[in-house]
Amino acid sequence: MFFGGEGSVTRNHIDIDMSHVFITQFQGIKRIWLFPWEQSDFMYKLPYNFHSLAQIKNPDYRKYPALRYLNGYEAVIHPGETLYIPSGWWHYIQYDTEGYSISVRALPSSPLEKWRGFKNLVITRHFDNLMRKLFKEKWFEYKVKIARKRGAKAVRKQRSFHI
């Protein structure tokens, strides 16, 4: 169950277990932006993590130029409506009004998604936690550097397709 006040948001993320999610709105209005897994580099996905570096709502295109190439969906759900979020899809959620919803999760359907979910829960999360304890800010700086490199590479690749 998720509660939020008007204007509150969640960080842009994928679900760690790679589950399919059915989110049903009970009160208030919620706006959700969805992007497929394949666009992770355009979002500056932090390595060993499940969040993106860049802000989707107020993008800084000079700092994060790959955001220009994002191609996703926007959904607005009202009380009584349900939205399906496929396994591995990025989602950014904003409460247009105060409200609450319930999410029902279903295990991933493909073997690759099941492996990713297992790996995220059992290996990746614990590895990242250990590295944060050992290297603190240096570990975060390393992850930011990698996310920026991947974003720049995605921009170069995208531009080469349009020449």
Coordinates of N, CA and C in Angstrom, one line a residue:
M1 N 0.8 -1.2 0.0 CA 0.0 0.0 0.0 C 0.9 1.2 0.0
F2 N 0.5 2.2 -0.8 CA 1.3 3.4 -1.0 C 0.5 4.6 -0.7
F3 N 0.9 5.5 0.2 CA 0.3 6.8 0.5 C 1.1 7.9 0.1
G4 N 0.5 9.0 -0.4 CA 1.3 10.2 -0.8 C 0.4 11.4 -0.7
G5 N 1.1 12.5 -0.4 CA 0.5 13.8 -0.4 C 0.6 14.5 -1.8
E6 N -0.2 15.5 -2.0 CA -0.2 16.2 -3.3 C 1.2 16.7 -3.6
G7 N 1.7 16.3 -4.8 CA 3.0 16.8 -5.3 C 4.1 15.8 -4.9
S8 N 3.9 14.8 -4.0 CA 4.9 13.9 -3.6 C 5.3 13.0 -4.8
V9 N 6.5 12.6 -4.8 CA 7.0 11.8 -6.0 C 7.9 10.6 -5.4
T10 N 8.1 9.6 -6.3 CA 9.0 8.6 -6.1 C 10.2 8.8 -7.0
R11 N 11.4 8.4 -6.7 CA 12.5 8.5 -7.6 C 12.2 7.6 -8.8
N12 N 12.8 7.9 -9.9 CA 12.7 7.0 -11.1 C 13.5 5.7 -10.7
H13 N 12.8 4.6 -10.9 CA 13.4 3.3 -10.5 C 12.8 2.2 -11.3
I14 N 13.5 1.0 -11.2 CA 12.9 -0.3 -11.6 C 12.7 -1.1 -10.3
D15 N 11.8 -2.0 -10.3 CA 11.6 -2.8 -9.1 C 12.7 -3.9 -9.0
I16 N 13.3 -3.9 -7.8 CA 14.5 -4.8 -7.6 C 14.3 -6.2 -8.0
D17 N 13.1 -6.7 -7.7 CA 12.8 -8.2 -8.0 C 12.3 -8.4 -9.4
M18 N 12.2 -7.4 -10.2 CA 11.8 -7.5 -11.6 C 10.4 -8.1 -11.8
S19 N 9.6 -7.8 -10.8 CA 8.2 -8.3 -10.9 C 7.4 -7.5 -11.8
H20 N 6.3 -8.1 -12.3 CA 5.2 -7.3 -12.9 C 4.4 -6.7 -11.8
V21 N 3.9 -5.5 -12.0 CA 3.1 -4.8 -11.0 C 1.8 -4.3 -11.5
F22 N 0.8 -4.5 -10.8 CA -0.6 -4.0 -11.0 C -0.8 -3.0 -9.9
I23 N -0.9 -1.7 -10.3 CA -1.1 -0.7 -9.3 C -2.6 -0.2 -9.4
T24 N -3.3 -0.3 -8.3 CA -4.7 0.1 -8.3 C -4.9 1.4 -7.4
Q25 N -5.4 2.4 -8.0 CA -5.6 3.7 -7.3 C -7.0 3.6 -6.5
F26 N -6.9 3.9 -5.2 CA -8.2 3.9 -4.4 C -8.7 5.3 -4.1
Q27 N -7.8 6.2 -3.9 CA -8.2 7.6 -3.6 C -7.1 8.5 -4.2
G28 N -7.6 9.6 -4.8 CA -6.7 10.6 -5.4 C -6.3 10.3 -6.8
I29 N -5.4 11.1 -7.4 CA -5.0 10.9 -8.7 C -3.5 10.8 -8.7
K30 N -3.0 9.9 -9.5 CA -1.5 9.6 -9.6 C -1.1 9.6 -11.1
R31 N 0.0 10.2 -11.3 CA 0.6 10.3 -12.7 C 1.9 9.4 -12.7
I32 N 2.0 8.6 -13.7 CA 3.1 7.6 -13.8 C 3.7 7.7 -15.1
W33 N 5.0 7.9 -15.2 CA 5.8 7.8 -16.4 C 6.5 6.5 -16.5
L34 N 6.4 5.8 -17.6 CA 7.0 4.5 -17.8 C 7.9 4.5 -19.0
F35 N 9.0 3.7 -18.8 CA 10.1 3.6 -19.9 C 10.6 2.2 -19.9
P36 N 10.8 1.6 -21.0 CA 11.3 0.2 -21.1 C 12.7 0.1 -20.6
W37 N 13.1 -1.1 -20.1 CA 14.4 -1.4 -19.6 C 15.5 -1.0 -20.6
E38 N 15.2 -1.2 -21.9 CA 16.2 -0.9 -22.9 C 16.7 0.5 -23.0
Q39 N 16.0 1.4 -22.3 CA 16.3 2.8 -22.3 C 17.1 3.2 -21.0
S40 N 17.6 2.2 -20.3 CA 18.3 2.4 -19.0 C 19.5 3.4 -19.2
D41 N 20.3 3.3 -20.3 CA 21.4 4.2 -20.5 C 21.0 5.6 -20.7
F42 N 19.9 5.8 -21.4 CA 19.3 7.2 -21.6 C 18.9 7.8 -20.3
M43 N 18.7 7.0 -19.3 CA 18.2 7.5 -18.0 C 19.4 7.7 -17.0
Y44 N 20.6 7.3 -17.4 CA 21.8 7.4 -16.6 C 21.6 6.5 -15.3
K45 N 21.2 5.2 -15.6 CA 21.1 4.2 -14.6 C 22.3 4.1 -13.8
L46 N 22.2 4.1 -12.5 CA 23.4 3.9 -11.6 C 23.7 2.4 -11.6
P47 N 25.0 2.1 -11.8 CA 25.4 0.7 -11.8 C 25.1 0.1 -10.4
Y48 N 24.8 -1.2 -10.3 CA 24.6 -1.9 -9.0 C 23.5 -1.2 -8.2
N49 N 22.5 -0.7 -8.9 CA 21.5 0.1 -8.2 C 20.2 0.0 -9.1
F50 N 19.1 0.5 -8.6 CA 17.8 0.4 -9.3 C 17.2 1.8 -9.5
H51 N 18.0 2.8 -9.5 CA 17.6 4.2 -9.7 C 18.4 4.8 -10.8
S52 N 17.8 5.9 -11.3 CA 18.6 6.6 -12.3 C 19.1 7.9 -11.7
L53 N 20.2 8.4 -12.3 CA 20.8 9.6 -11.8 C 20.0 10.9 -12.2
A54 N 19.5 10.9 -13.4 CA 18.8 12.1 -13.9 C 17.4 12.2 -13.4
Q55 N 16.9 13.4 -13.3 CA 15.5 13.6 -12.9 C 14.7 13.7 -14.2
I56 N 13.6 12.9 -14.2 CA 12.7 12.8 -15.4 C 11.8 14.0 -15.4
K57 N 11.3 14.4 -14.2 CA 10.3 15.5 -14.2 C 10.9 16.8 -14.6
N58 N 12.1 17.2 -14.1 CA 12.7 18.5 -14.5 C 14.1 18.2 -15.1
P59 N 14.1 17.7 -16.3 CA 15.3 17.3 -16.9 C 16.3 18.5 -17.2
D60 N 17.6 18.2 -16.9 CA 18.6 19.1 -17.2 C 19.3 18.5 -18.5
Y61 N 18.9 19.0 -19.6 CA 19.4 18.4 -20.9 C 20.9 18.7 -21.2
R62 N 21.4 19.8 -20.6 CA 22.8 20.1 -20.8 C 23.6 19.1 -20.0
K63 N 23.2 18.8 -18.8 CA 23.9 17.8 -17.9 C 23.7 16.4 -18.3
Y64 N 22.4 16.1 -18.8 CA 22.0 14.7 -19.1 C 21.4 14.7 -20.6
P65 N 22.2 14.9 -21.6 CA 21.7 15.0 -22.9 C 21.0 13.8 -23.4
A66 N 21.3 12.6 -22.9 CA 20.6 11.4 -23.4 C 19.1 11.4 -23.0
L67 N 18.7 12.2 -22.1 CA 17.3 12.3 -21.7 C 16.4 12.7 -22.9
R68 N 17.0 13.4 -23.9 CA 16.3 13.8 -25.1 C 15.8 12.6 -25.9
Y69 N 16.4 11.5 -25.8 CA 16.1 10.3 -26.6 C 15.2 9.4 -25.9
L70 N 14.7 9.7 -24.7 CA 13.8 8.8 -24.0 C 12.5 8.8 -24.8
N71 N 11.9 7.6 -24.8 CA 10.6 7.4 -25.4 C 9.8 6.5 -24.5
G72 N 8.8 7.1 -23.8 CA 8.0 6.3 -22.9 C 6.6 6.7 -22.9
Y73 N 5.9 6.4 -21.8 CA 4.5 6.6 -21.7 C 4.1 7.4 -20.5
E74 N 3.0 8.1 -20.5 CA 2.5 8.8 -19.3 C 1.1 8.3 -19.1
A75 N 0.8 7.9 -17.9 CA -0.5 7.4 -17.5 C -1.0 8.2 -16.3
V76 N -2.3 8.5 -16.3 CA -2.9 9.1 -15.1 C -4.0 8.2 -14.7
I77 N -3.8 7.8 -13.4 CA -4.8 6.8 -12.9 C -5.7 7.5 -11.8
H78 N -6.9 7.2 -11.8 CA -7.9 7.7 -10.9 C -8.5 6.6 -10.1
P79 N -9.2 6.9 -9.0 CA -9.8 5.9 -8.1 C -10.6 4.8 -9.0
G80 N -10.2 3.6 -8.6 CA -10.9 2.4 -9.3 C -10.1 2.0 -10.6
E81 N -9.1 2.7 -11.0 CA -8.3 2.3 -12.2 C -7.1 1.5 -11.8
T82 N -6.6 0.6 -12.6 CA -5.4 -0.2 -12.4 C -4.5 0.0 -13.6
L83 N -3.2 0.1 -13.3 CA -2.2 0.3 -14.3 C -1.2 -0.9 -14.2
Y84 N -0.9 -1.5 -15.3 CA 0.0 -2.6 -15.4 C 1.4 -2.1 -15.7
I85 N 2.4 -2.4 -14.9 CA 3.8 -2.0 -15.1 C 4.6 -3.3 -15.4
P86 N 5.0 -3.5 -16.6 CA 5.7 -4.8 -17.0 C 7.1 -4.9 -16.2
S87 N 7.5 -6.1 -16.1 CA 8.8 -6.4 -15.4 C 9.9 -5.6 -16.0
G88 N 10.7 -5.0 -15.2 CA 11.9 -4.3 -15.6 C 11.7 -2.9 -16.2
W89 N 10.4 -2.4 -16.2 CA 10.1 -1.1 -16.7 C 10.4 0.0 -15.7
W90 N 11.0 1.0 -16.1 CA 11.3 2.2 -15.2 C 10.0 2.9 -15.0
H91 N 9.8 3.4 -13.8 CA 8.6 4.2 -13.5 C 9.0 5.3 -12.5
Y92 N 8.4 6.4 -12.8 CA 8.5 7.6 -12.0 C 7.0 8.0 -11.6
I93 N 6.7 8.2 -10.4 CA 5.4 8.4 -9.9 C 5.2 9.7 -9.2
Q94 N 4.2 10.4 -9.5 CA 3.9 11.7 -8.9 C 2.4 11.7 -8.5
Y95 N 2.1 12.2 -7.3 CA 0.8 12.3 -6.8 C 0.2 13.7 -7.2
D96 N -0.8 13.7 -8.1 CA -1.4 15.0 -8.5 C -2.2 15.5 -7.3
T97 N -2.8 14.6 -6.6 CA -3.6 14.9 -5.4 C -3.1 13.9 -4.3
E98 N -3.5 14.2 -3.0 CA -3.2 13.2 -2.0 C -4.0 12.0 -2.3
G99 N -3.5 10.8 -1.9 CA -4.2 9.6 -2.2 C -3.4 8.4 -1.8
Y100 N -4.0 7.2 -2.1 CA -3.3 6.0 -1.8 C -3.7 4.9 -2.9
S101 N -2.8 3.9 -3.0 CA -3.0 2.9 -3.9 C -2.4 1.6 -3.4
I102 N -2.8 0.5 -4.0 CA -2.2 -0.8 -3.6 C -1.6 -1.4 -4.9
S103 N -0.4 -2.0 -4.7 CA 0.2 -2.7 -5.8 C 0.2 -4.2 -5.5
V104 N -0.1 -5.0 -6.5 CA -0.1 -6.4 -6.5 C 1.1 -6.8 -7.5
R105 N 1.9 -7.7 -7.0 CA 3.1 -8.0 -7.7 C 3.0 -9.5 -8.2
A106 N 3.5 -9.7 -9.4 CA 3.5 -11.0 -10.0 C 5.0 -11.3 -10.4
L107 N 5.4 -12.5 -10.1 CA 6.8 -12.9 -10.4 C 7.1 -12.7 -11.9
P108 N 8.3 -12.4 -12.3 CA 8.6 -12.3 -13.7 C 8.3 -13.6 -14.5
S109 N 8.0 -13.4 -15.7 CA 7.6 -14.5 -16.5 C 8.7 -15.2 -17.3
S110 N 9.7 -14.4 -17.7 CA 10.8 -15.0 -18.5 C 11.9 -15.5 -17.6
P111 N 12.7 -16.5 -18.1 CA 13.8 -16.9 -17.3 C 14.9 -15.8 -17.1
L112 N 15.1 -15.0 -18.1 CA 16.0 -13.8 -17.9 C 15.6 -12.9 -16.9
E113 N 14.3 -12.5 -16.9 CA 13.8 -11.6 -15.8 C 13.9 -12.3 -14.4
K114 N 13.6 -13.6 -14.4 CA 13.7 -14.3 -13.1 C 15.1 -14.2 -12.6
W115 N 16.1 -14.5 -13.5 CA 17.5 -14.4 -13.1 C 17.9 -13.0 -12.6
R116 N 17.5 -12.0 -13.4 CA 17.8 -10.6 -13.0 C 17.2 -10.3 -11.6
G117 N 16.0 -10.7 -11.4 CA 15.4 -10.4 -10.1 C 16.1 -11.2 -8.9
F118 N 16.4 -12.4 -9.1 CA 17.2 -13.2 -8.1 C 18.5 -12.6 -7.9
K119 N 19.2 -12.3 -9.0 CA 20.6 -11.6 -8.9 C 20.5 -10.3 -8.1
N120 N 19.5 -9.5 -8.4 CA 19.3 -8.2 -7.8 C 19.1 -8.3 -6.3
L121 N 18.3 -9.3 -5.9 CA 17.9 -9.5 -4.5 C 19.0 -10.1 -3.7
V122 N 19.7 -11.1 -4.3 CA 20.7 -11.9 -3.5 C 22.1 -11.4 -3.7
I123 N 22.5 -10.8 -4.8 CA 23.9 -10.5 -5.1 C 24.1 -8.9 -5.2
T124 N 23.4 -8.3 -6.2 CA 23.6 -6.9 -6.5 C 23.4 -6.0 -5.3
R125 N 22.3 -6.1 -4.6 CA 21.9 -5.2 -3.5 C 23.0 -5.3 -2.4
H126 N 23.4 -6.6 -2.1 CA 24.4 -6.7 -1.0 C 25.8 -6.3 -1.4
F127 N 26.1 -6.5 -2.6 CA 27.4 -6.0 -3.1 C 27.5 -4.5 -3.0
D128 N 26.4 -3.8 -3.5 CA 26.4 -2.4 -3.5 C 26.4 -1.8 -2.0
N129 N 25.7 -2.5 -1.1 CA 25.7 -2.1 0.3 C 27.1 -2.2 0.9
L130 N 27.8 -3.3 0.6 CA 29.2 -3.5 1.1 C 30.1 -2.4 0.5
M131 N 30.0 -2.2 -0.8 CA 30.9 -1.2 -1.4 C 30.6 0.2 -0.8
R132 N 29.4 0.5 -0.5 CA 29.1 1.8 0.1 C 29.7 1.9 1.5
K133 N 29.7 0.9 2.2 CA 30.3 0.9 3.6 C 31.8 1.0 3.5
L134 N 32.4 0.3 2.5 CA 33.8 0.3 2.4 C 34.4 1.6 1.8
F135 N 33.7 2.1 0.8 CA 34.3 3.2 0.0 C 33.5 4.5 0.1
K136 N 32.4 4.5 0.7 CA 31.5 5.6 1.0 C 31.3 6.5 -0.3
E137 N 31.7 7.8 -0.2 CA 31.4 8.7 -1.3 C 32.2 8.3 -2.6
K138 N 33.3 7.7 -2.5 CA 34.1 7.3 -3.7 C 33.3 6.3 -4.5
W139 N 32.6 5.4 -3.8 CA 31.8 4.4 -4.5 C 30.7 5.1 -5.3
F140 N 30.0 6.1 -4.7 CA 29.0 6.8 -5.4 C 29.5 7.6 -6.6
E141 N 30.7 8.2 -6.4 CA 31.3 9.0 -7.5 C 31.6 8.1 -8.6
Y142 N 32.1 6.9 -8.3 CA 32.4 5.9 -9.4 C 31.2 5.5 -10.2
K143 N 30.1 5.3 -9.5 CA 28.8 4.9 -10.1 C 28.3 6.0 -11.0
V144 N 28.4 7.3 -10.5 CA 28.0 8.4 -11.3 C 28.8 8.5 -12.6
K145 N 30.1 8.3 -12.5 CA 31.0 8.4 -13.6 C 30.6 7.3 -14.7
I146 N 30.3 6.1 -14.2 CA 29.9 5.0 -15.1 C 28.6 5.4 -15.8
A147 N 27.6 5.9 -15.0 CA 26.3 6.2 -15.6 C 26.4 7.3 -16.6
R148 N 27.3 8.3 -16.4 CA 27.5 9.4 -17.3 C 28.2 8.9 -18.6
K149 N 29.1 8.0 -18.5 CA 29.8 7.4 -19.6 C 28.8 6.6 -20.5
R150 N 27.9 5.8 -19.8 CA 26.9 5.0 -20.6 C 26.0 6.0 -21.3
G151 N 25.6 7.0 -20.6 CA 24.7 8.0 -21.2 C 25.3 8.7 -22.4
A152 N 26.6 9.1 -22.3 CA 27.3 9.7 -23.5 C 27.4 8.7 -24.6
K153 N 27.7 7.5 -24.3 CA 27.8 6.4 -25.4 C 26.5 6.2 -26.0
A154 N 25.4 6.2 -25.3 CA 24.0 6.1 -25.9 C 23.7 7.2 -26.8
V155 N 24.1 8.5 -26.4 CA 23.9 9.6 -27.2 C 24.7 9.5 -28.6
R156 N 25.9 9.1 -28.5 CA 26.7 8.9 -29.7 C 26.1 7.9 -30.6
K157 N 25.7 6.8 -30.0 CA 25.1 5.7 -30.8 C 23.8 6.2 -31.5
Q158 N 23.0 6.9 -30.7 CA 21.7 7.4 -31.2 C 21.9 8.4 -32.4
R159 N 22.9 9.3 -32.2 CA 23.2 10.3 -33.2 C 23.8 9.6 -34.5
S160 N 24.5 8.6 -34.4 CA 25.1 7.9 -35.5 C 24.0 7.2 -36.4
F161 N 22.8 6.9 -35.7 CA 21.7 6.4 -36.5 C 21.0 7.4 -37.3
H162 N 21.1 8.7 -36.9 CA 20.4 9.8 -37.6 C 21.2 10.5 -38.6
I163 N 22.4 10.0 -38.9 CA 23.2 10.7 -39.9 C 22.9 10.2 -41.3

